[in-house]
Amino acid sequence: MATMPAVASRTRLRRATPTLFITSLLLMATGCGDRNESHQGAAKNAAPAVVNRFDLTADTVAACTQAASHDVADNDENPLFKPNDFKPVKPNEPLLANVRARNTQTLNGEWNYIVDQLGVGDASPLLRGGVGENASYGASELLEYKFTDAYQLQVPGDWNTQQDALFWYRGIVWYQRDFNYQPVTGERSHIYFGGANFAKDVYVNGTLVIRHEGGFTPFNTDVTDYLKPGNNSVVVKVNSMSGPAQIPTEYNDWMNYGGITRDVMLVQTPATVLRNYKVQLKNDSDNIVEGWVQLDGQQPQQQLVLTIPEAGIQQTIETDTNGYATFSFAADLSLWSPQSPKLYEVELSYGSHSISDQIGFRDITTEGEDILLNGESIFLRGISNHEESLIHPGRAHSQADAEAVISRLKELNANFIRLAHYPHNEYIVRAADKAGILVWSELPVYHNIDFKNPCTLASAKRQYSEMIDRDQNRAAVVLWSLGNETPESDARDAFFKSMAEHVIEQDDTRLLTAALLGFGGMEDVGKYIGKLLYAEDNAVAGMFINPDPVVIEITDPLGEFVDVLGYNEYLGWYLSGMLVDGMRAQGMEVTEAQVRELMLSEMIKFKIVSSFNKPLVISEFGAGAKKGRRGGKLDVWTEDYQVQVYKQQLTMLANSPALRGVSPWVLKDFRAPYRLNTDTQEYWNRKGLVSEQNEPKLVFEFLSDYYQKKAASM
């Protein structure tokens, strides 16, 4: 087995600084390079710069060669369509946490839009200063763009399911809306986006204020000096295309919905703002609360008071000249668990300002092959899920969407959800916190990304920090996943080593995992099935052929870096067809029905092991079925066959001593352009427990019964 240096111990990597201070030089839309002021000019009285306590530039900026994502073409010979070198006036700022507990003005609703298929909105002199300026010209003046209310999209929401003409569209759409604003003396205004896919340029009253990449993490910036009393305008250029050096790349086995898919709001804060905080149990403790706070503004050195009234806690915290402070204190708390998802009201106050949050306290660790929640072994009864709504077409983005998922999980008798393959919206994470559902949260480091590119690594680290900054106080989140199904290579291993160290440094109160690619042992499975087929055709040989059941060993070097092994395998679905093709190439006369039947009957003898002495979660298995299609036990795409695969899979997995959880693939049939069977798939991945209309298939009840019995046996 290939080996690599182990990640530094958690003791040495215990975090001393908050995740939110990522350098302002890091990776906006043009990669990792510096940012100059825009051609529109800098703000007159910009807010005080936040101290950057976490700096990724050392290993990224110097070697960064990624081209600007907003550059449509590199053609110096064509001045009519040469991209303007617009640069934002603001860096990516540290996240404002818990925005919904602050004073906010929603910018959700109807936005005007312009489709920019050729990417000329900021690259043609015919458009003067570009669409972002949202300029108005007189009757005798030529301007070849204009927003009107004849073309509108709902925000939050993807454009694909709102307009038939945009269903398969990939590229740039410009969004615009007006809003009324009245400044408050001594306060600051920030524009906040919960998420938009993929690359975004945000203009406020014609000024490009911020640029952000990544479709699934929040971002914000202070726009106080760019707003005016009365009517204001915001324009957002959204490009749903990523690239080979991006996270994720263009190759995805899911619908890459475009648009402003999550909430947008103005957040009003005091001049000195509590940007973020962490209040959690100390790792490996059941009664020590520790964390940090970060103030930002003209008076960073202040006294804060942390109170947990129900627990009789009141602690005074003194921040330093950078607005930062850590704390630790003993507390007698009821611990959060799926059986009792206790959340406490936690308040942080300073001066005349305060912010409250609902926070649960729990400890999650491993011991050998056990996962321990609050010191007790737990089995994760779960399901994987894409961020597709159960109640309307397209991306999930609301409290109602989250509640629909939680309702299905409760019917399923589940205590765990894998949020694949990217950070989901904050509503589902908070709903899981309230409902007692354990969460696996993942970054879309998926398949063959550019592991050698330092910009790719910088982007992954930044997006992971943004996810942690948002969700670090959610007790439900117990697993940070580094990625999904990445083929082994030295470059990948170095990438993940760096990523693992980064995540642990940000947050050591959760476990690390990754969904490993299930190729290990597949050759042995093929040989095993081949021998049985040969014995069936040769009576004499059959007297002597009795192969040992297959032991599938996980050997991926990534297993060294994680606390919990995730493993994706599809015995009973994909492998049968692959084996038939290989056997026929070797001259065997065999049908797929023969192989599939043997696979189903024999797989219950197999087991999955590793030498890592770590807990194992089967992060994916499953089979496709179209709702309502019935058939024989070997008829693929039927609900009957799907149930048969689940039955045999769960019997097989019971043979694996390290098994501590499963999250089959997947809760709901989801859009996937990769799926080209127009008779059955119709561009849907059909492996859901429920259909695209949220109708349960037979397998839903089967898995629910299994989980009910599993819970009763623990």
XYZ file of C-alpha atoms in Angstrom:
714
model
C 0.000 0.000 0.000
C 1.273 3.446 -0.845
C 2.105 5.536 2.168
C 2.426 9.220 2.853
C 3.293 11.377 5.844
C 0.505 11.497 8.369
C -1.259 14.778 9.053
C 0.127 16.590 12.046
C -1.612 15.638 15.246
C -4.675 17.541 16.316
C -2.901 18.682 19.455
C -0.312 20.564 17.414
C -2.894 21.886 15.003
C -5.305 23.179 17.604
C -6.600 26.416 16.281
C -5.398 29.624 17.842
C -7.062 32.019 15.390
C -10.499 32.272 13.719
C -11.162 30.990 10.235
C -12.714 34.192 9.071
C -9.480 36.114 8.560
C -8.469 34.908 5.131
C -6.143 37.257 3.390
C -7.679 39.857 1.148
C -5.122 38.951 -1.500
C -6.574 35.477 -1.918
C -8.207 34.289 -5.075
C -11.034 36.399 -6.342
C -12.202 35.746 -9.847
C -8.806 36.093 -11.479
C -7.013 33.579 -9.334
C -4.616 34.306 -6.538
C -3.082 37.625 -7.623
C -3.240 41.103 -6.153
C -6.258 43.379 -6.484
C -5.979 46.993 -7.516
C -8.639 49.634 -7.196
C -11.326 49.704 -9.848
C -11.453 52.221 -12.643
C -14.430 53.718 -10.787
C -12.227 54.774 -7.872
C -11.901 53.744 -4.256
C -14.271 54.542 -1.439
C -13.762 57.855 0.269
C -13.997 56.615 3.831
C -13.629 52.867 3.753
C -14.243 50.937 6.955
C -11.133 49.961 8.945
C -9.381 46.941 7.510
C -9.871 43.702 9.403
C -6.658 42.122 10.615
C -5.845 39.095 8.459
C -4.928 36.359 10.904
C -4.964 33.506 8.457
C -2.835 33.904 5.352
C -2.760 31.422 2.480
C -0.716 33.582 0.155
C 2.645 32.018 0.920
C 1.901 28.803 -0.933
C -0.444 30.161 -3.584
C 0.196 33.631 -4.939
C 3.718 33.174 -6.246
C 2.884 30.103 -8.301
C -0.610 31.116 -9.342
C -1.120 31.048 -13.096
C -4.886 30.786 -13.370
C -6.381 33.069 -16.028
C -9.061 35.556 -15.094
C -12.472 33.890 -15.129
C -14.120 37.108 -16.298
C -11.899 37.245 -19.402
C -14.044 36.069 -22.293
C -11.246 36.023 -24.865
C -7.565 36.791 -25.206
C -7.582 38.517 -28.576
C -5.564 41.696 -28.843
C -6.446 41.966 -32.549
C -10.152 42.550 -31.946
C -10.704 45.777 -29.983
C -14.499 45.435 -30.252
C -14.591 42.452 -27.910
C -11.534 42.793 -25.740
C -12.443 42.252 -22.084
C -12.120 45.276 -19.845
C -9.780 44.757 -16.934
C -12.324 45.675 -14.281
C -11.180 45.068 -10.716
C -13.312 45.294 -7.587
C -12.689 48.058 -5.080
C -13.099 45.677 -2.137
C -11.395 42.429 -1.152
C -13.300 39.358 -0.088
C -14.123 40.234 3.513
C -14.437 37.861 6.467
C -17.905 36.414 6.801
C -20.629 37.952 8.922
C -21.920 34.950 10.825
C -25.527 34.351 11.864
C -26.860 37.102 9.609
C -30.517 36.264 10.225
C -30.106 37.257 13.871
C -28.968 40.717 12.775
C -30.792 43.765 11.429
C -31.387 42.863 7.776
C -33.220 44.149 4.727
C -34.079 41.429 2.249
C -33.133 41.851 -1.382
C -35.014 38.699 -2.352
C -37.790 38.941 -4.903
C -38.067 39.820 -8.577
C -34.802 40.809 -10.268
C -34.480 41.995 -13.842
C -32.093 39.985 -15.990
C -30.137 40.019 -19.242
C -28.751 36.841 -20.834
C -25.180 37.433 -22.037
C -24.455 34.282 -24.022
C -21.366 35.734 -25.759
C -19.927 37.326 -22.641
C -19.827 40.847 -24.052
C -21.523 42.592 -21.135
C -18.224 43.954 -19.857
C -16.183 43.427 -23.030
C -17.627 45.645 -25.782
C -17.298 49.404 -26.352
C -20.855 49.319 -27.688
C -21.918 48.799 -24.092
C -19.914 51.814 -22.883
C -18.737 51.061 -19.331
C -20.447 47.698 -19.246
C -23.729 46.298 -18.010
C -22.579 46.527 -14.401
C -22.804 50.314 -14.524
C -26.550 50.070 -15.245
C -26.310 53.441 -16.942
C -29.183 55.502 -18.351
C -28.772 57.509 -21.545
C -30.932 60.076 -23.279
C -33.035 59.685 -26.395
C -30.178 60.735 -28.680
C -27.566 58.546 -26.983
C -26.813 54.966 -28.051
C -26.577 52.245 -25.413
C -26.978 48.603 -26.424
C -28.255 47.193 -23.154
C -31.100 47.936 -20.783
C -32.740 46.125 -17.874
C -36.536 46.012 -17.997
C -39.194 44.330 -15.916
C -40.251 42.349 -18.978
C -37.448 39.924 -18.141
C -37.465 38.909 -14.478
C -36.222 36.046 -12.339
C -37.085 35.198 -8.770
C -34.258 35.416 -6.237
C -33.403 33.113 -4.607
C -33.798 30.568 -7.365
C -32.009 29.002 -10.299
C -32.664 30.350 -13.781
C -32.924 26.854 -15.297
C -36.321 25.999 -13.853
C -37.807 29.501 -14.065
C -37.497 30.008 -17.814
C -37.882 27.186 -20.340
C -35.431 28.903 -22.683
C -32.781 28.848 -19.956
C -33.189 25.226 -18.866
C -29.945 23.966 -20.401
C -28.234 27.368 -20.488
C -24.679 27.614 -19.167
C -22.944 30.957 -19.100
C -23.494 34.557 -17.994
C -26.696 36.188 -16.795
C -26.745 39.748 -15.448
C -29.166 40.420 -12.577
C -30.398 43.852 -11.455
C -32.772 45.306 -8.905
C -33.453 48.633 -7.221
C -33.923 49.057 -3.496
C -34.528 51.861 -1.063
C -31.935 52.613 1.560
C -31.767 55.123 4.384
C -28.366 55.413 6.092
C -28.138 55.296 9.861
C -25.499 57.488 11.475
C -22.735 55.473 13.102
C -23.724 52.177 11.470
C -22.378 50.084 8.594
C -24.181 48.337 5.759
C -23.018 45.062 4.244
C -24.356 43.217 1.215
C -24.618 39.478 1.880
C -25.139 36.595 -0.565
C -25.949 33.137 0.772
C -24.698 31.678 -2.504
C -24.794 32.086 -6.272
C -23.447 29.751 -8.916
C -20.632 30.101 -9.924
C -18.551 33.284 -10.412
C -19.994 36.618 -9.359
C -19.195 40.289 -9.910
C -21.300 42.547 -7.675
C -21.865 46.198 -8.612
C -23.499 48.718 -6.274
C -24.621 51.930 -7.967
C -22.252 51.245 -10.838
C -19.170 50.383 -8.792
C -17.722 46.865 -8.916
C -17.436 46.244 -5.167
C -16.599 42.542 -4.887
C -15.846 39.419 -6.905
C -16.376 35.882 -5.618
C -15.947 32.349 -6.942
C -17.662 29.210 -5.745
C -21.314 28.333 -6.064
C -22.182 27.102 -2.587
C -20.607 29.299 0.091
C -21.680 32.719 1.410
C -19.837 36.000 0.966
C -20.315 39.629 1.967
C -18.689 43.036 1.898
C -19.178 46.450 3.507
C -20.917 48.770 1.034
C -21.641 51.696 3.339
C -19.639 54.140 1.230
C -21.234 53.039 -2.039
C -24.850 53.501 -0.994
C -26.865 56.717 -1.074
C -30.079 57.851 0.609
C -33.144 56.786 -1.364
C -33.067 54.631 -4.468
C -30.059 52.368 -5.069
C -29.212 49.718 -7.655
C -27.345 46.432 -7.412
C -26.181 44.484 -10.469
C -24.721 40.982 -10.272
C -22.923 39.247 -13.109
C -23.372 35.503 -12.560
C -21.384 33.036 -14.659
C -22.448 29.426 -14.146
C -19.381 28.069 -15.962
C -16.387 27.012 -13.904
C -13.151 25.624 -15.319
C -10.439 22.969 -15.025
C -8.698 24.778 -12.162
C -11.926 25.488 -10.270
C -13.791 23.837 -7.399
C -15.837 22.159 -8.814
C -14.819 21.705 -12.439
C -17.244 21.593 -15.358
C -17.470 17.791 -15.078
C -20.256 17.064 -12.611
C -22.771 14.259 -12.384
C -25.456 16.686 -11.260
C -27.357 19.616 -12.752
C -25.191 22.690 -12.388
C -28.048 25.090 -11.733
C -27.110 28.698 -12.453
C -28.170 31.922 -10.807
C -28.516 33.618 -7.441
C -29.751 30.510 -5.689
C -29.750 31.674 -2.059
C -30.885 34.672 -0.016
C -29.532 38.162 -0.657
C -29.778 40.855 1.994
C -28.402 44.093 3.339
C -27.090 43.634 6.862
C -26.999 46.686 9.127
C -24.392 46.522 11.903
C -22.817 48.773 14.497
C -19.660 50.601 13.459
C -17.766 48.034 15.515
C -19.279 44.711 14.575
C -19.052 41.236 16.055
C -18.179 39.502 12.788
C -17.968 35.940 13.986
C -17.609 33.739 17.010
C -17.257 30.123 17.983
C -18.908 28.639 21.079
C -18.531 24.852 21.279
C -17.478 22.094 23.637
C -13.751 21.577 23.886
C -12.630 18.535 21.951
C -12.792 15.342 24.078
C -14.733 17.122 26.825
C -18.286 17.073 28.120
C -18.167 20.144 30.373
C -15.639 22.664 29.038
C -16.930 25.310 26.643
C -14.316 27.138 24.628
C -14.161 29.381 21.626
C -13.316 32.833 20.343
C -14.866 36.124 19.302
C -13.812 38.668 16.690
C -14.760 42.331 16.681
C -14.064 44.547 13.682
C -14.217 48.343 13.618
C -12.918 51.540 15.190
C -13.136 50.184 18.754
C -11.876 46.602 18.548
C -10.659 46.440 22.152
C -13.799 45.990 24.215
C -15.453 43.948 26.902
C -18.004 41.356 25.775
C -20.357 39.340 27.939
C -21.311 35.783 26.973
C -24.461 34.478 28.634
C -26.270 31.135 28.525
C -29.234 31.958 30.789
C -30.677 28.431 30.986
C -27.316 27.100 32.198
C -26.657 30.026 34.550
C -23.566 31.056 32.580
C -22.219 34.611 32.390
C -18.654 35.147 31.244
C -16.789 38.399 30.603
C -14.398 38.425 27.657
C -11.782 41.098 26.902
C -10.742 41.491 23.266
C -7.253 42.608 22.273
C -6.272 45.520 20.042
C -7.208 43.415 17.011
C -10.675 42.696 18.391
C -9.881 39.062 19.078
C -10.241 36.984 22.231
C -10.401 33.346 23.218
C -12.233 31.929 26.217
C -12.735 28.693 28.125
C -14.986 27.893 31.054
C -16.693 24.971 32.769
C -20.410 24.441 32.263
C -23.041 21.915 33.335
C -24.923 21.336 30.070
C -27.365 18.834 28.636
C -25.546 17.440 25.628
C -26.989 17.511 22.098
C -27.791 14.163 20.467
C -30.281 12.765 17.925
C -32.402 11.516 20.808
C -32.276 14.885 22.573
C -31.226 17.738 20.265
C -30.914 20.308 23.019
C -30.165 23.861 21.850
C -29.298 26.665 24.247
C -29.909 30.364 23.745
C -26.432 31.919 23.704
C -26.078 35.700 23.767
C -22.986 37.788 23.110
C -23.265 41.452 24.057
C -20.944 44.465 24.004
C -21.847 48.078 24.693
C -25.464 48.502 23.622
C -25.275 45.721 21.027
C -25.961 41.998 21.221
C -26.478 38.927 19.046
C -28.154 35.653 19.976
C -27.796 32.150 18.596
C -29.268 28.709 19.232
C -26.302 26.439 19.949
C -26.036 22.782 20.899
C -23.100 21.225 22.719
C -21.786 17.740 21.981
C -18.523 15.834 21.670
C -17.698 13.717 18.632
C -14.596 11.491 18.586
C -13.392 8.126 17.372
C -11.856 5.226 19.251
C -10.464 2.549 16.986
C -13.320 1.550 14.690
C -15.971 3.268 16.816
C -17.596 6.675 16.368
C -18.358 8.099 19.801
C -21.004 10.774 20.306
C -20.790 12.114 23.845
C -18.713 9.066 24.739
C -21.192 6.502 23.393
C -20.894 4.406 20.237
C -23.274 5.466 17.482
C -24.343 3.993 14.137
C -25.143 6.499 11.388
C -28.466 5.585 9.764
C -28.406 7.925 6.833
C -29.019 8.899 3.254
C -27.130 11.058 0.766
C -28.890 14.056 -0.713
C -28.403 16.622 -3.460
C -29.692 20.160 -2.958
C -32.787 19.653 -5.100
C -36.112 20.672 -3.672
C -38.681 18.063 -2.695
C -41.505 20.587 -3.156
C -40.689 22.489 -6.357
C -38.402 22.110 -9.387
C -34.770 23.125 -9.053
C -32.481 24.150 -6.218
C -33.676 24.027 -2.626
C -33.299 27.429 -0.987
C -35.863 27.933 1.766
C -36.968 26.922 5.236
C -39.856 25.002 3.657
C -37.393 23.037 1.516
C -35.377 22.134 4.608
C -38.448 21.066 6.564
C -39.534 18.802 3.695
C -36.186 16.991 3.836
C -36.296 16.644 7.617
C -39.806 15.223 7.385
C -38.628 12.525 4.963
C -35.644 11.715 7.187
C -37.934 11.214 10.161
C -40.167 8.893 8.108
C -37.026 7.010 7.122
C -36.005 6.559 10.794
C -32.693 8.180 9.868
C -30.359 10.045 12.195
C -27.835 11.160 9.555
C -27.666 12.951 6.212
C -24.777 13.300 3.810
C -25.053 16.697 2.117
C -23.459 15.896 -1.237
C -21.330 17.038 -3.022
C -21.030 20.674 -1.920
C -22.080 22.887 1.002
C -25.879 23.045 1.148
C -27.824 26.117 2.246
C -27.905 27.231 5.864
C -31.589 26.384 6.311
C -31.001 22.626 6.091
C -28.024 22.719 8.458
C -29.971 24.644 11.095
C -33.031 22.427 10.579
C -30.853 19.365 11.174
C -29.512 21.017 14.335
C -33.037 21.452 15.623
C -34.246 17.991 14.577
C -31.288 15.944 15.834
C -29.971 14.869 12.426
C -26.212 14.355 12.170
C -24.638 16.009 9.131
C -21.791 15.166 6.737
C -20.832 18.406 4.943
C -18.648 18.289 1.851
C -16.645 20.437 -0.545
C -17.004 19.678 -4.296
C -13.473 18.345 -4.720
C -14.837 15.845 -7.146
C -13.169 13.421 -9.559
C -10.329 14.907 -11.631
C -9.756 18.458 -10.464
C -6.417 20.160 -11.127
C -4.602 18.888 -8.042
C -1.263 20.343 -9.166
C -2.501 23.910 -9.525
C -1.834 26.086 -6.438
C -4.875 28.211 -7.335
C -7.096 25.134 -7.110
C -5.764 24.424 -3.636
C -6.222 28.061 -2.611
C -9.803 28.033 -3.876
C -10.560 24.815 -1.982
C -9.126 26.209 1.238
C -11.027 29.481 0.893
C -14.332 27.748 0.196
C -13.798 25.357 3.089
C -13.108 28.278 5.412
C -16.309 29.967 4.232
C -18.269 26.801 4.999
C -16.680 26.453 8.432
C -17.229 30.134 9.218
C -20.950 29.683 8.567
C -21.535 26.326 10.274
C -18.952 26.005 13.053
C -21.570 26.494 15.794
C -23.935 23.819 14.501
C -23.740 20.719 16.704
C -25.367 18.640 13.959
C -22.317 18.956 11.709
C -20.052 16.117 12.832
C -18.145 15.289 9.635
C -16.157 17.605 7.365
C -15.630 15.774 4.069
C -12.573 16.638 1.988
C -14.056 15.391 -1.288
C -15.662 12.640 -3.318
C -14.305 9.861 -5.556
C -10.893 11.226 -6.424
C -8.456 8.904 -8.262
C -5.173 8.264 -6.482
C -2.049 10.190 -7.478
C 0.898 11.848 -5.760
C -0.506 15.278 -6.609
C -3.895 14.384 -5.157
C -2.306 13.028 -1.988
C -0.277 16.210 -1.461
C -3.405 18.298 -2.106
C -5.437 16.428 0.485
C -2.661 16.448 3.049
C -2.626 20.236 2.836
C -6.422 20.373 2.913
C -6.641 18.113 5.964
C -4.174 20.252 7.879
C -6.087 23.379 6.886
C -9.470 22.065 8.036
C -8.139 20.727 11.337
C -6.459 24.062 12.031
C -9.790 25.793 11.454
C -11.900 23.411 13.508
C -10.845 20.412 15.575
C -14.299 19.799 17.089
C -15.434 17.667 14.152
C -14.192 14.566 12.370
C -12.545 14.465 8.958
C -13.761 12.117 6.258
C -13.764 11.656 2.475
C -15.765 9.459 0.106
C -13.144 7.123 -1.354
C -13.476 5.593 -4.789
C -14.598 1.976 -4.541
C -12.298 0.240 -7.030
C -10.433 -1.749 -4.420
C -11.126 -5.468 -4.701
C -13.207 -5.164 -7.871
C -10.700 -7.292 -9.817
C -11.049 -9.982 -7.153
C -14.831 -9.780 -7.458
C -14.515 -10.323 -11.221
C -12.262 -13.350 -10.774
C -14.629 -14.784 -8.174
C -17.687 -14.443 -10.426
C -15.716 -15.748 -13.414
C -14.695 -18.903 -11.565
C -18.277 -19.597 -10.560
C -19.471 -19.147 -14.143
C -16.752 -21.479 -15.409
C -17.736 -24.086 -12.836
C -21.373 -23.884 -13.944
C -20.346 -24.819 -17.510
C -17.847 -27.507 -16.565
C -19.098 -30.204 -14.210
C -15.645 -31.661 -13.570
C -14.098 -28.288 -12.854
C -17.051 -27.457 -10.664
C -16.075 -30.269 -8.311
C -12.808 -28.494 -7.522
C -13.739 -24.801 -7.767
C -14.922 -23.294 -4.523
C -13.394 -19.800 -4.342
C -13.092 -17.999 -1.044
C -15.513 -15.088 -0.647
C -14.017 -11.771 -1.663
C -12.492 -9.481 0.930
C -12.497 -5.919 -0.415
C -9.638 -4.013 1.194
C -9.593 -0.220 1.314
C -6.023 0.862 0.610
C -6.415 4.460 -0.586
C -3.619 6.556 1.028
C -6.198 9.239 1.779
C -7.329 6.954 4.575
C -4.268 8.097 6.531
C -5.583 11.653 6.726
C -9.177 11.154 7.791
C -10.823 10.068 11.038
C -13.658 8.179 9.352
C -13.377 6.229 6.089
C -16.102 6.961 3.576
C -16.413 4.415 0.769
C -18.564 4.431 -2.367
C -19.363 1.079 -3.993
C -22.058 -0.088 -6.393
C -22.030 -3.876 -6.261
C -25.288 -4.999 -7.822
C -25.515 -2.032 -10.174
C -22.568 -0.847 -12.293
C -20.082 -3.669 -11.827
C -22.082 -6.433 -13.509
C -22.055 -4.794 -16.930
C -18.364 -3.969 -16.638
C -17.528 -7.578 -15.786
C -19.514 -8.932 -18.733
C -17.596 -6.721 -21.150
C -14.298 -7.916 -19.676
C -15.257 -11.580 -19.728
C -16.438 -11.426 -23.313
C -13.159 -9.777 -24.264
C -11.457 -12.886 -22.813
C -13.596 -15.194 -24.931
C -16.214 -16.209 -22.365
C -19.788 -16.617 -23.543
C -21.763 -14.995 -20.778
C -24.861 -12.832 -20.391
C -25.277 -9.880 -18.103
C -28.266 -11.603 -16.505
C -25.985 -14.491 -15.441
C -23.427 -12.140 -13.914
C -26.057 -9.960 -12.258
C -27.786 -12.970 -10.701
C -24.534 -14.340 -9.337
C -23.516 -10.919 -8.063
C -26.724 -10.518 -6.113
C -26.601 -14.020 -4.640
C -22.889 -14.082 -3.836
C -22.219 -10.539 -2.621
C -23.731 -11.338 0.763
C -20.570 -13.404 1.402
C -18.214 -10.470 0.749
C -16.871 -8.056 3.309
C -15.055 -4.711 3.282
C -12.005 -4.177 5.477
C -9.047 -1.846 5.879
C -5.800 -1.736 7.810
C -6.442 1.813 9.046
C -8.280 0.775 12.245
C -10.828 3.511 11.670
C -14.635 3.614 11.469
C -16.157 2.849 8.065
C -19.176 4.607 6.578
C -20.470 3.338 3.237
C -21.117 6.770 1.799
C -22.775 5.479 -1.388
C -24.442 2.361 -2.720
C -27.661 1.929 -4.619
C -29.480 1.175 -7.849
C -31.677 3.105 -10.252
C -35.427 2.647 -10.555
C -38.146 4.613 -12.303
C -41.127 5.212 -10.063
C -43.949 2.833 -10.956
C -41.867 0.459 -13.056
C -42.179 -3.127 -11.808
C -40.573 -6.319 -13.072
C -38.612 -9.469 -12.328
C -35.812 -9.755 -9.827
C -33.146 -9.126 -12.468
C -34.935 -6.374 -14.396
C -32.922 -3.194 -13.994
C -34.683 0.164 -13.614
C -37.505 -1.508 -11.672
C -38.475 -0.771 -8.093
C -38.275 -4.518 -7.397
C -34.632 -4.753 -8.483
C -33.749 -1.631 -6.490
C -35.130 -3.239 -3.317
C -33.212 -6.451 -4.070
C -29.938 -4.546 -4.338
C -30.573 -2.794 -0.999
C -31.451 -6.083 0.678
C -28.283 -7.822 -0.498
C -26.085 -4.786 0.120
C -27.170 -4.378 3.728
C -26.719 -8.119 4.343
C -23.196 -7.921 2.883
C -22.239 -4.807 4.826
C -23.094 -6.514 8.115
C -20.001 -8.677 7.492
C -17.692 -5.653 7.848
C -16.606 -5.222 11.483
C -15.628 -1.551 11.071
C -19.024 -0.507 9.649
C -20.453 2.420 11.642
C -22.884 3.934 9.175
C -24.398 4.033 5.710
C -25.707 6.835 3.507
C -27.105 5.143 0.382
C -27.393 7.061 -2.867
C -29.752 9.000 -2.854
C -32.866 10.547 -1.218
C -34.464 11.993 -4.363
C -34.114 11.467 -8.094
C -32.101 14.474 -9.245
C -31.287 16.189 -12.520
C -28.095 14.906 -14.144
C -27.164 15.787 -17.756
C -24.735 12.851 -17.615
C -27.709 10.436 -17.690
C -28.611 9.941 -21.371
C -31.173 7.103 -21.349
C -34.136 9.135 -22.616
C -36.544 6.235 -22.094
C -35.884 5.704 -18.400
C -33.559 8.341 -17.023
C -34.658 11.348 -19.074
C -31.680 13.291 -17.685
C -32.459 12.242 -14.113
C -30.333 10.096 -11.856
C -32.942 7.510 -10.869
C -31.303 6.139 -7.712
C -33.591 8.099 -5.393
C -35.687 6.630 -2.614
C -38.328 9.041 -3.870
C -39.057 10.199 -7.406
C -38.532 13.676 -8.810
C -42.130 14.322 -7.655
C -41.261 13.237 -4.089
C -43.217 9.984 -4.442
C -41.745 7.157 -2.340
C -40.556 4.066 -4.181
C -40.730 0.581 -2.669
C -37.194 0.917 -1.372
C -38.147 3.824 0.900
C -40.303 1.606 3.111
C -37.711 -1.185 3.002
C -34.923 1.093 4.243
C -37.202 2.708 6.829
C -37.991 -0.710 8.305
C -34.307 -1.638 8.304
C -33.372 1.552 10.146
C -36.148 1.080 12.678
C -34.819 -2.389 13.533
C -31.229 -1.104 13.538
C -32.113 1.667 15.993
C -33.908 -0.795 18.266
C -30.873 -3.084 18.332
C -28.387 -0.417 19.410
